[in-house]
Amino acid sequence: MSTTTTSMFTHPVVRVAFDPAAQGKMAVSQVDALIKGQVLEKQIDYLDPVLLDLENLSQARD
């Protein structure tokens, strides 16, 4: 594999989908699910501080 791939293809899960040698080892739906799962994790990490702020605000009001 050449070193001039775009950054999108450096993700290990994404690379499997475009690596002919790895095709068939992982179904596209599995790759899809893994990517979606990781995106979801990132969104949850991002929301955590926001949710904590909301909890603190509601407790302060009580």
JSON list of C-alpha atoms in Angstrom, two decimals:
[
{"chain": "A", "resi": 1, "resn": "MET", "atom": "CA", "xyz": [0.00, 0.00, 0.00]},
{"chain": "A", "resi": 2, "resn": "SER", "atom": "CA", "xyz": [1.44, 3.38, -0.94]},
{"chain": "A", "resi": 3, "resn": "THR", "atom": "CA", "xyz": [2.26, 6.01, 1.66]},
{"chain": "A", "resi": 4, "resn": "THR", "atom": "CA", "xyz": [0.34, 8.68, -0.26]},
{"chain": "A", "resi": 5, "resn": "THR", "atom": "CA", "xyz": [-3.10, 7.58, 0.94]},
{"chain": "A", "resi": 6, "resn": "THR", "atom": "CA", "xyz": [-5.48, 10.18, 2.29]},
{"chain": "A", "resi": 7, "resn": "SER", "atom": "CA", "xyz": [-5.87, 10.46, 6.05]},
{"chain": "A", "resi": 8, "resn": "MET", "atom": "CA", "xyz": [-9.32, 8.85, 5.87]},
{"chain": "A", "resi": 9, "resn": "PHE", "atom": "CA", "xyz": [-7.73, 5.57, 4.81]},
{"chain": "A", "resi": 10, "resn": "THR", "atom": "CA", "xyz": [-5.21, 5.52, 7.66]},
{"chain": "A", "resi": 11, "resn": "HIS", "atom": "CA", "xyz": [-7.97, 4.55, 10.10]},
{"chain": "A", "resi": 12, "resn": "PRO", "atom": "CA", "xyz": [-7.42, 0.79, 10.66]},
{"chain": "A", "resi": 13, "resn": "VAL", "atom": "CA", "xyz": [-11.09, -0.08, 10.27]},
{"chain": "A", "resi": 14, "resn": "VAL", "atom": "CA", "xyz": [-11.53, 2.01, 7.13]},
{"chain": "A", "resi": 15, "resn": "ARG", "atom": "CA", "xyz": [-8.34, 0.60, 5.61]},
{"chain": "A", "resi": 16, "resn": "VAL", "atom": "CA", "xyz": [-9.76, -2.94, 5.76]},
{"chain": "A", "resi": 17, "resn": "ALA", "atom": "CA", "xyz": [-12.59, -1.91, 3.46]},
{"chain": "A", "resi": 18, "resn": "PHE", "atom": "CA", "xyz": [-10.13, -0.69, 0.80]},
{"chain": "A", "resi": 19, "resn": "ASP", "atom": "CA", "xyz": [-7.43, -3.35, 1.22]},
{"chain": "A", "resi": 20, "resn": "PRO", "atom": "CA", "xyz": [-8.04, -6.11, -1.39]},
{"chain": "A", "resi": 21, "resn": "ALA", "atom": "CA", "xyz": [-6.08, -8.64, 0.72]},
{"chain": "A", "resi": 22, "resn": "ALA", "atom": "CA", "xyz": [-8.41, -8.05, 3.66]},
{"chain": "A", "resi": 23, "resn": "GLN", "atom": "CA", "xyz": [-11.65, -8.16, 1.67]},
{"chain": "A", "resi": 24, "resn": "GLY", "atom": "CA", "xyz": [-13.92, -10.97, 2.74]},
{"chain": "A", "resi": 25, "resn": "LYS", "atom": "CA", "xyz": [-12.37, -11.09, 6.20]},
{"chain": "A", "resi": 26, "resn": "MET", "atom": "CA", "xyz": [-14.72, -8.41, 7.44]},
{"chain": "A", "resi": 27, "resn": "ALA", "atom": "CA", "xyz": [-18.17, -7.73, 6.01]},
{"chain": "A", "resi": 28, "resn": "VAL", "atom": "CA", "xyz": [-18.93, -4.18, 4.92]},
{"chain": "A", "resi": 29, "resn": "SER", "atom": "CA", "xyz": [-21.77, -4.04, 7.45]},
{"chain": "A", "resi": 30, "resn": "GLN", "atom": "CA", "xyz": [-19.30, -4.88, 10.23]},
{"chain": "A", "resi": 31, "resn": "VAL", "atom": "CA", "xyz": [-16.95, -2.11, 9.08]},
{"chain": "A", "resi": 32, "resn": "ASP", "atom": "CA", "xyz": [-19.96, 0.21, 8.96]},
{"chain": "A", "resi": 33, "resn": "ALA", "atom": "CA", "xyz": [-21.02, -0.73, 12.48]},
{"chain": "A", "resi": 34, "resn": "LEU", "atom": "CA", "xyz": [-17.51, -0.26, 13.86]},
{"chain": "A", "resi": 35, "resn": "ILE", "atom": "CA", "xyz": [-17.17, 3.19, 12.29]},
{"chain": "A", "resi": 36, "resn": "LYS", "atom": "CA", "xyz": [-20.63, 4.24, 13.50]},
{"chain": "A", "resi": 37, "resn": "GLY", "atom": "CA", "xyz": [-19.82, 2.90, 16.96]},
{"chain": "A", "resi": 38, "resn": "GLN", "atom": "CA", "xyz": [-16.64, 4.94, 17.15]},
{"chain": "A", "resi": 39, "resn": "VAL", "atom": "CA", "xyz": [-18.37, 8.06, 15.88]},
{"chain": "A", "resi": 40, "resn": "LEU", "atom": "CA", "xyz": [-21.06, 7.53, 18.53]},
{"chain": "A", "resi": 41, "resn": "GLU", "atom": "CA", "xyz": [-18.40, 7.16, 21.25]},
{"chain": "A", "resi": 42, "resn": "LYS", "atom": "CA", "xyz": [-16.85, 10.47, 20.19]},
{"chain": "A", "resi": 43, "resn": "GLN", "atom": "CA", "xyz": [-20.26, 12.17, 20.33]},
{"chain": "A", "resi": 44, "resn": "ILE", "atom": "CA", "xyz": [-20.89, 10.75, 23.81]},
{"chain": "A", "resi": 45, "resn": "ASP", "atom": "CA", "xyz": [-17.47, 11.97, 25.00]},
{"chain": "A", "resi": 46, "resn": "TYR", "atom": "CA", "xyz": [-18.33, 15.40, 23.64]},
{"chain": "A", "resi": 47, "resn": "LEU", "atom": "CA", "xyz": [-21.73, 15.43, 25.34]},
{"chain": "A", "resi": 48, "resn": "ASP", "atom": "CA", "xyz": [-20.49, 14.22, 28.74]},
{"chain": "A", "resi": 49, "resn": "PRO", "atom": "CA", "xyz": [-19.39, 17.65, 30.07]},
{"chain": "A", "resi": 50, "resn": "VAL", "atom": "CA", "xyz": [-22.62, 19.20, 28.78]},
{"chain": "A", "resi": 51, "resn": "LEU", "atom": "CA", "xyz": [-24.74, 16.60, 30.58]},
{"chain": "A", "resi": 52, "resn": "LEU", "atom": "CA", "xyz": [-22.71, 17.07, 33.77]},
{"chain": "A", "resi": 53, "resn": "ASP", "atom": "CA", "xyz": [-23.33, 20.82, 33.60]},
{"chain": "A", "resi": 54, "resn": "LEU", "atom": "CA", "xyz": [-27.06, 20.20, 33.23]},
{"chain": "A", "resi": 55, "resn": "GLU", "atom": "CA", "xyz": [-27.04, 17.84, 36.24]},
{"chain": "A", "resi": 56, "resn": "ASN", "atom": "CA", "xyz": [-25.18, 20.39, 38.35]},
{"chain": "A", "resi": 57, "resn": "LEU", "atom": "CA", "xyz": [-27.61, 23.14, 37.35]},
{"chain": "A", "resi": 58, "resn": "SER", "atom": "CA", "xyz": [-30.66, 21.07, 38.25]},
{"chain": "A", "resi": 59, "resn": "GLN", "atom": "CA", "xyz": [-29.14, 20.12, 41.63]},
{"chain": "A", "resi": 60, "resn": "ALA", "atom": "CA", "xyz": [-28.28, 23.75, 42.36]},
{"chain": "A", "resi": 61, "resn": "ARG", "atom": "CA", "xyz": [-31.92, 24.69, 41.72]},
{"chain": "A", "resi": 62, "resn": "ASP", "atom": "CA", "xyz": [-33.30, 22.18, 44.23]}
]
